[in-house]
Short mmCIF file of C-alpha atoms and ligand atoms in Angstrom, two decimals:
data_model
loop_
_atom_site.label_atom_id
_atom_site.label_comp_id
_atom_site.label_asym_id
_atom_site.label_seq_id
_atom_site.Cartn_x
_atom_site.Cartn_y
_atom_site.Cartn_z
CA MET A 863 0.00 0.00 0.00
CA LEU A 864 1.06 3.59 -0.59
CA ASN A 865 1.28 5.56 2.58
CA PRO A 866 -2.20 5.51 4.16
CA SER A 867 -3.06 9.17 3.63
CA ASP A 868 -2.11 8.99 -0.08
CA PHE A 869 -4.14 5.82 -0.43
CA ILE A 870 -7.15 7.56 1.14
CA LYS A 871 -6.83 10.62 -1.12
CA GLY A 872 -6.54 8.49 -4.27
CA SER A 873 -9.33 6.22 -3.20
CA ILE A 874 -11.74 9.07 -2.42
CA GLU A 875 -11.08 10.53 -5.85
CA GLU A 876 -11.69 7.20 -7.54
CA ILE A 877 -14.91 6.53 -5.60
CA LYS A 878 -16.23 10.01 -6.44
CA ASN A 879 -15.49 9.46 -10.13
CA THR A 880 -17.17 6.07 -10.13
CA ILE A 881 -20.28 6.74 -8.05
CA GLY A 882 -20.78 10.43 -8.80
CA ASP A 883 -24.14 11.63 -7.44
CA ASN A 884 -25.68 8.17 -7.42
CA LYS A 885 -26.68 6.24 -4.34
CA ALA A 886 -24.68 3.38 -2.96
CA ILE A 887 -25.29 0.78 -0.31
CA ILE A 888 -23.00 -1.36 1.82
CA ALA A 889 -23.67 -4.24 4.17
CA LEU A 890 -21.86 -3.07 7.28
CA SER A 891 -21.20 -6.13 9.42
CA GLY A 892 -19.15 -4.38 12.06
CA GLY A 893 -16.06 -6.28 10.95
CA VAL A 894 -12.89 -4.39 10.09
CA ASP A 895 -13.18 -4.71 6.30
CA SER A 896 -16.75 -3.51 5.86
CA SER A 897 -16.26 -0.83 8.53
CA VAL A 898 -13.20 0.63 6.82
CA SER A 899 -14.88 0.41 3.39
CA SER A 900 -17.97 2.19 4.75
CA VAL A 901 -16.03 5.04 6.32
CA LEU A 902 -13.76 5.46 3.31
CA THR A 903 -16.70 5.53 0.90
CA ALA A 904 -18.64 7.95 3.10
CA GLU A 905 -15.61 10.28 3.01
CA ALA A 906 -16.13 10.37 -0.75
CA ILE A 907 -19.91 10.45 -1.18
CA GLY A 908 -21.26 11.29 2.28
CA SER A 909 -24.85 10.33 2.97
CA ASN A 910 -25.34 8.98 -0.55
CA LEU A 911 -23.89 5.84 0.99
CA THR A 912 -26.34 3.90 3.14
CA ALA A 913 -24.59 1.51 5.50
CA VAL A 914 -26.97 -1.26 6.49
CA PHE A 915 -26.35 -3.35 9.57
CA VAL A 916 -28.51 -6.47 9.58
CA ASP A 917 -29.22 -8.23 12.87
CA HIS A 918 -29.74 -11.89 11.97
CA GLY A 919 -30.32 -12.93 15.56
CA LEU A 920 -26.93 -14.69 15.71
CA LEU A 921 -24.77 -11.79 16.76
CA ARG A 922 -22.28 -11.67 19.59
CA GLU A 923 -23.38 -10.22 22.91
CA GLY A 924 -23.61 -6.43 22.69
CA GLU A 925 -22.70 -6.39 18.98
CA ALA A 926 -25.72 -4.47 17.71
CA ASP A 927 -25.20 -1.70 20.28
CA TYR A 928 -21.46 -1.62 19.60
CA VAL A 929 -21.87 -1.14 15.87
CA ARG A 930 -24.67 1.38 16.30
CA GLU A 931 -22.66 3.45 18.77
CA THR A 932 -19.54 3.35 16.63
CA PHE A 933 -21.19 4.37 13.38
CA GLN A 934 -24.53 6.07 13.81
CA ASP A 935 -23.04 9.56 14.03
CA ARG A 936 -20.47 8.96 11.34
CA LEU A 937 -22.44 7.25 8.59
CA ASN A 938 -25.87 7.24 7.04
CA PHE A 939 -26.50 4.18 9.18
CA GLN A 940 -29.47 1.90 8.96
CA PHE A 941 -30.12 -0.78 11.57
CA LEU A 942 -32.33 -3.62 10.50
CA ASP A 943 -33.60 -6.26 12.89
CA ALA A 944 -34.37 -9.23 10.63
CA SER A 945 -33.72 -11.85 13.30
CA GLN A 946 -37.18 -13.38 13.13
CA GLU A 947 -36.93 -13.90 9.39
CA PHE A 948 -33.52 -15.59 9.71
CA LEU A 949 -34.35 -17.75 12.70
CA GLU A 950 -37.60 -18.98 11.18
CA ARG A 951 -35.79 -20.13 8.05
CA LEU A 952 -33.09 -21.84 10.15
CA GLU A 953 -35.53 -23.78 12.28
CA GLY A 954 -34.66 -27.48 12.39
CA VAL A 955 -31.60 -27.11 10.11
CA GLU A 956 -28.57 -29.14 11.27
CA ASP A 957 -26.05 -29.04 8.45
CA PRO A 958 -23.58 -26.13 8.72
CA GLU A 959 -23.36 -25.60 4.97
CA GLU A 960 -27.15 -25.53 4.74
CA LYS A 961 -27.18 -22.93 7.53
CA ARG A 962 -24.67 -20.81 5.62
CA LYS A 963 -26.74 -21.11 2.44
CA ILE A 964 -29.97 -20.09 4.15
CA ILE A 965 -28.34 -17.16 5.91
CA GLY A 966 -26.81 -16.02 2.60
CA GLU A 967 -30.19 -16.23 0.85
CA VAL A 968 -32.15 -14.42 3.53
CA PHE A 969 -29.43 -11.82 3.77
CA ILE A 970 -29.63 -11.04 0.05
CA ARG A 971 -33.43 -10.81 0.25
CA VAL A 972 -33.31 -8.40 3.17
CA PHE A 973 -30.51 -6.40 1.62
CA GLU A 974 -32.22 -6.17 -1.74
CA ARG A 975 -35.31 -4.66 -0.11
CA VAL A 976 -33.18 -1.90 1.41
CA ALA A 977 -31.26 -1.31 -1.82
CA GLU A 978 -34.58 -0.82 -3.63
CA GLU A 979 -35.92 1.54 -0.96
CA VAL A 980 -32.75 3.60 -1.09
CA GLY A 981 -32.64 3.62 -4.89
CA ALA A 982 -29.05 2.36 -4.94
CA ASN A 983 -27.12 1.84 -8.17
CA PHE A 984 -23.86 0.83 -6.54
CA LEU A 985 -22.93 -1.88 -4.08
CA VAL A 986 -19.83 -1.24 -2.00
CA GLN A 987 -18.08 -4.31 -0.62
CA GLY A 988 -15.22 -4.75 1.80
CA THR A 989 -13.47 -7.39 -0.31
CA ILE A 990 -9.75 -7.66 0.48
CA ALA A 991 -6.95 -9.36 -1.45
CA PRO A 992 -7.03 -12.83 0.16
CA ASP A 993 -10.79 -13.04 -0.56
CA TRP A 994 -10.34 -13.01 -4.32
CA ILE A 995 -6.84 -14.44 -4.60
CA GLU A 996 -8.06 -17.60 -2.88
CA SER A 997 -11.40 -17.87 -4.64
CA ASP A 998 -10.78 -17.07 -8.29
CA GLY A 999 -7.68 -15.03 -8.89
CA ASN A 1000 -9.90 -12.54 -10.73
CA ILE A 1001 -8.15 -9.20 -10.92
CA LYS A 1002 -11.06 -7.24 -12.36
CA SER A 1003 -12.17 -4.73 -9.78
CA HIS A 1004 -15.52 -3.41 -11.02
CA HIS A 1005 -18.39 -5.46 -12.35
CA ASN A 1006 -22.13 -5.80 -11.98
CA VAL A 1007 -24.01 -7.80 -9.41
CA ALA A 1008 -27.52 -8.97 -10.27
CA LEU A 1009 -29.63 -9.52 -7.18
CA PRO A 1010 -32.29 -12.27 -7.36
CA HIS A 1011 -35.28 -10.05 -8.04
CA GLY A 1012 -33.63 -8.23 -10.89
CA LEU A 1013 -31.89 -5.32 -9.23
CA VAL A 1014 -28.51 -4.77 -10.88
CA LEU A 1015 -25.87 -2.96 -8.89
CA GLU A 1016 -22.38 -1.96 -9.92
CA LEU A 1017 -19.77 -3.32 -7.58
CA VAL A 1018 -17.24 -1.02 -5.91
CA GLU A 1019 -14.47 -2.59 -3.83
CA PRO A 1020 -12.26 0.19 -2.47
CA ILE A 1021 -9.88 -1.96 -0.40
CA ARG A 1022 -9.66 -4.87 -2.81
CA GLU A 1023 -5.89 -4.75 -3.17
CA LEU A 1024 -5.16 -4.60 0.54
CA TYR A 1025 -4.31 -7.19 3.17
CA LYS A 1026 -5.76 -7.24 6.65
CA ASP A 1027 -2.84 -5.53 8.37
CA GLU A 1028 -3.06 -2.71 5.80
CA VAL A 1029 -6.81 -2.40 6.32
CA ARG A 1030 -6.23 -1.98 10.05
CA ILE A 1031 -3.68 0.79 9.39
CA LEU A 1032 -6.09 2.48 7.00
CA GLY A 1033 -8.88 2.30 9.59
CA ALA A 1034 -6.67 4.03 12.15
CA GLU A 1035 -5.79 6.73 9.60
CA LEU A 1036 -9.51 7.24 8.99
CA GLY A 1037 -9.96 7.86 12.70
CA LEU A 1038 -11.55 4.58 13.69
CA PRO A 1039 -10.79 3.60 17.28
CA ASP A 1040 -8.28 0.83 18.04
CA HIS A 1041 -10.95 -1.43 19.50
CA MET A 1042 -12.59 -1.37 16.05
CA THR A 1043 -9.54 -1.69 13.79
CA GLN A 1044 -8.05 -4.46 15.94
CA ARG A 1045 -11.24 -6.55 16.14
CA GLN A 1046 -11.00 -10.25 15.52
CA PRO A 1047 -12.66 -11.49 12.32
CA TYR A 1048 -16.15 -12.79 12.93
CA PRO A 1049 -17.89 -15.03 10.39
CA GLY A 1050 -20.85 -13.49 8.56
CA PRO A 1051 -23.25 -16.27 9.68
CA GLY A 1052 -22.25 -15.43 13.25
CA LEU A 1053 -23.11 -17.88 15.98
CA ALA A 1054 -24.81 -20.15 13.44
CA VAL A 1055 -21.40 -21.68 12.68
CA ARG A 1056 -20.52 -21.91 16.37
CA ILE A 1057 -23.63 -23.91 17.32
CA ALA A 1058 -23.55 -27.56 16.32
CA GLY A 1059 -26.87 -29.13 15.31
CA ILE A 1060 -30.17 -27.31 15.23
CA ILE A 1061 -30.32 -23.72 16.36
CA THR A 1062 -32.66 -22.96 19.24
CA PRO A 1063 -33.11 -19.80 21.33
CA GLU A 1064 -31.59 -21.67 24.30
CA LYS A 1065 -28.50 -22.71 22.33
CA ILE A 1066 -28.04 -19.18 20.99
CA LYS A 1067 -28.17 -17.86 24.54
CA ILE A 1068 -25.59 -20.40 25.78
CA CYS A 1069 -23.23 -19.90 22.84
CA ARG A 1070 -23.48 -16.11 23.03
CA LYS A 1071 -22.70 -16.10 26.75
CA ALA A 1072 -19.75 -18.50 26.37
CA ASN A 1073 -18.30 -16.32 23.60
CA ALA A 1074 -18.73 -13.20 25.70
CA ILE A 1075 -16.76 -14.84 28.52
CA VAL A 1076 -13.94 -15.84 26.16
CA GLU A 1077 -13.73 -12.31 24.75
CA GLU A 1078 -13.78 -10.71 28.19
CA GLU A 1079 -10.98 -12.88 29.54
CA VAL A 1080 -8.82 -12.55 26.41
CA HIS A 1081 -9.19 -8.76 26.57
CA LYS A 1082 -8.43 -8.71 30.29
CA GLU A 1083 -5.08 -10.35 29.53
CA GLY A 1084 -4.45 -8.15 26.47
CA LEU A 1085 -4.16 -11.27 24.31
CA GLU A 1086 -6.43 -9.90 21.57
CA LYS A 1087 -3.39 -8.22 20.01
CA THR A 1088 -1.64 -11.50 19.34
CA LEU A 1089 -4.58 -13.83 18.72
CA TRP A 1090 -6.28 -13.93 15.33
CA GLN A 1091 -9.50 -15.40 16.66
CA TYR A 1092 -10.74 -16.61 20.03
CA PHE A 1093 -14.14 -18.13 20.55
CA ALA A 1094 -16.31 -20.86 22.00
CA VAL A 1095 -18.23 -23.52 20.10
CA LEU A 1096 -21.36 -25.07 21.52
CA THR A 1097 -21.19 -28.73 20.52
CA ASN A 1098 -24.23 -30.91 20.17
CA THR A 1099 -22.74 -33.36 22.66
CA LYS A 1100 -24.02 -33.67 26.17
CA VAL A 1101 -21.77 -35.04 28.88
CA THR A 1102 -22.07 -36.01 32.50
CA GLY A 1103 -21.07 -33.58 35.19
CA VAL A 1104 -21.69 -33.04 38.87
CA LYS A 1105 -23.24 -30.09 40.68
CA GLY A 1106 -22.99 -30.28 44.47
CA ASP A 1107 -23.53 -33.99 44.97
CA ILE A 1108 -26.06 -34.35 42.20
CA ARG A 1109 -25.33 -35.83 38.79
CA ASP A 1110 -25.71 -33.32 36.00
CA TYR A 1111 -25.97 -33.72 32.24
CA GLY A 1112 -25.11 -30.73 30.10
CA TYR A 1113 -23.36 -29.39 27.03
CA LEU A 1114 -19.74 -29.72 26.02
CA VAL A 1115 -18.22 -26.40 24.92
CA VAL A 1116 -15.01 -26.25 22.88
CA LEU A 1117 -12.66 -23.35 23.35
CA ARG A 1118 -10.67 -22.30 20.27
CA MET A 1119 -7.90 -19.70 20.12
CA VAL A 1120 -5.63 -19.35 17.12
CA GLU A 1121 -2.84 -17.19 15.75
CA SER A 1122 -2.82 -16.48 12.04
CA LEU A 1123 -1.84 -13.89 9.45
CA ASP A 1124 -4.63 -14.34 6.94
CA ALA A 1125 -6.70 -17.35 8.05
CA MET A 1126 -5.19 -19.54 5.31
CA THR A 1127 -3.20 -21.33 7.98
CA ALA A 1128 -3.48 -21.03 11.74
CA ASP A 1129 -1.58 -22.17 14.81
CA VAL A 1130 -2.72 -22.86 18.31
CA PRO A 1131 -0.30 -20.86 20.43
CA GLU A 1132 0.93 -21.71 23.90
CA LEU A 1133 -1.26 -19.68 26.17
CA PRO A 1134 -0.97 -18.89 29.85
CA TRP A 1135 -2.72 -21.85 31.48
CA ILE A 1136 -4.48 -19.59 33.95
CA ILE A 1137 -6.54 -18.00 31.21
CA ILE A 1138 -7.78 -21.39 30.00
CA LYS A 1139 -8.67 -22.40 33.56
CA THR A 1140 -10.42 -19.10 34.25
CA ILE A 1141 -12.48 -19.29 31.08
CA SER A 1142 -13.42 -22.89 31.76
CA GLN A 1143 -14.40 -22.14 35.35
CA ARG A 1144 -16.41 -19.09 34.38
CA ILE A 1145 -18.28 -20.87 31.59
CA THR A 1146 -19.35 -23.77 33.80
CA ALA A 1147 -20.16 -21.48 36.73
CA GLU A 1148 -22.07 -18.86 34.78
CA ILE A 1149 -23.82 -21.09 32.26
CA PRO A 1150 -25.65 -23.85 34.13
CA GLU A 1151 -26.43 -25.74 30.91
CA VAL A 1152 -22.68 -26.41 30.33
CA THR A 1153 -20.95 -29.19 32.26
CA HIS A 1154 -17.62 -29.44 30.43
CA VAL A 1155 -15.17 -27.22 28.55
CA ALA A 1156 -12.55 -28.71 26.20
CA LEU A 1157 -9.66 -26.92 24.51
CA SER A 1158 -9.05 -27.33 20.78
CA VAL A 1159 -5.34 -27.85 20.06
CA SER A 1160 -5.49 -28.46 16.31
CA ASP A 1161 -3.69 -26.24 13.81
CA LYS A 1162 -5.00 -25.35 10.34
CA PRO A 1163 -4.31 -27.47 8.37
CA PRO A 1164 -5.47 -30.12 8.96
CA SER A 1165 -8.35 -28.51 10.86
CA THR A 1166 -10.22 -25.38 9.82
CA ILE A 1167 -10.49 -22.43 12.16
CA GLU A 1168 -14.22 -22.81 12.62
CA LEU A 1169 -15.41 -26.25 13.66
CA ALA A 1170 -18.52 -26.09 11.50
P1 LIG B 1222 -12.02 -21.72 8.26
O1 LIG B 1222 -12.97 -22.27 9.27
O2 LIG B 1222 -12.40 -22.08 6.85
O3 LIG B 1222 -12.16 -20.15 8.36
O4 LIG B 1222 -10.58 -22.04 8.56
C1 LIG B 1222 -11.31 -19.22 7.76
C2 LIG B 1222 -11.79 -17.84 8.16
O5 LIG B 1222 -13.06 -17.60 7.59
C3 LIG B 1222 -14.03 -17.38 8.60
N1 LIG B 1222 -15.26 -18.07 8.19
C4 LIG B 1222 -16.31 -17.44 7.64
N2 LIG B 1222 -16.50 -16.13 7.40
N3 LIG B 1222 -18.63 -16.67 6.52
C5 LIG B 1222 -17.68 -15.76 6.84
O6 LIG B 1222 -17.90 -14.56 6.63
C6 LIG B 1222 -18.50 -18.01 6.74
O7 LIG B 1222 -19.38 -18.81 6.44
C7 LIG B 1222 -17.26 -18.39 7.34
N4 LIG B 1222 -16.77 -19.59 7.69
C8 LIG B 1222 -15.52 -19.36 8.21
C9 LIG B 1222 -13.44 -17.93 9.88
O8 LIG B 1222 -13.97 -17.30 11.03
C10 LIG B 1222 -11.97 -17.68 9.67
O9 LIG B 1222 -11.63 -16.34 10.00
#
């Protein structure tokens, strides 16, 4: 990347030339890439960019408030609670790929409605280099996207040539706070890929709480700067435990913490044992439905980062 302020200047110019006085829309997930793309694009076209944050009901604890607080004064920000629509479609679905597919479909439907309301001609996306290098090697940066009901939007990808570390630097240069630019990546389908088996309100609650505990403890130790991702997976396995002198039967939660540069490979680092113990103790103490916490020690490859 050029130096960040030159990149920003050049990028603003290019976005202005491309979008002009038209309307654009971006799906702002609250992740680093879409956040930086939103802010950069808004620097160029102001409120002609609508940044839509969709709550699919599978967000991390406090996520909706966090994203709203971070962006509502800075962007033409639209919050959309579509959780009922997502959760209804996911009812009874076990297969993780099927969950991803459904979430993708519902997302496009919801997003298309907003794009139509706004009268958007352009779709801004936070694509970064590893996204397209891995998938198709396609170096073309602008093309059209046809949404299912016929809406055709021209694609704008302002940070397409950048890598994650560069995106974080750019975010800081754009004035985003450290806690935003240094966030861990979070999969678009959210907790859906961290809950094994069918998704129920109870399982969402358990998984959300376990993840909040992991994040809290990692942040307390300042480990978020070195870890790529840190999270808890709610397995579909129930195991025997003991509470007081009574036999208990509850969920097994898997704790996963990895270091990585770009998610293509990942290592499980040696972590201070006390943090593992504390997280385990807190999860079983604060979530009565969980009887056992296990630690994942598998690198990628052969494992993937997510378990689902
Ligand atoms: P895996 O599990 O394939 O994950 O090693 C690599 C990176 O991608 C994230 N991930 C996803 N992100 N939608 C996303 O937006 C998904 O369906 C998805 N699945 C995995 C994962 O968190 C890791 O950073």
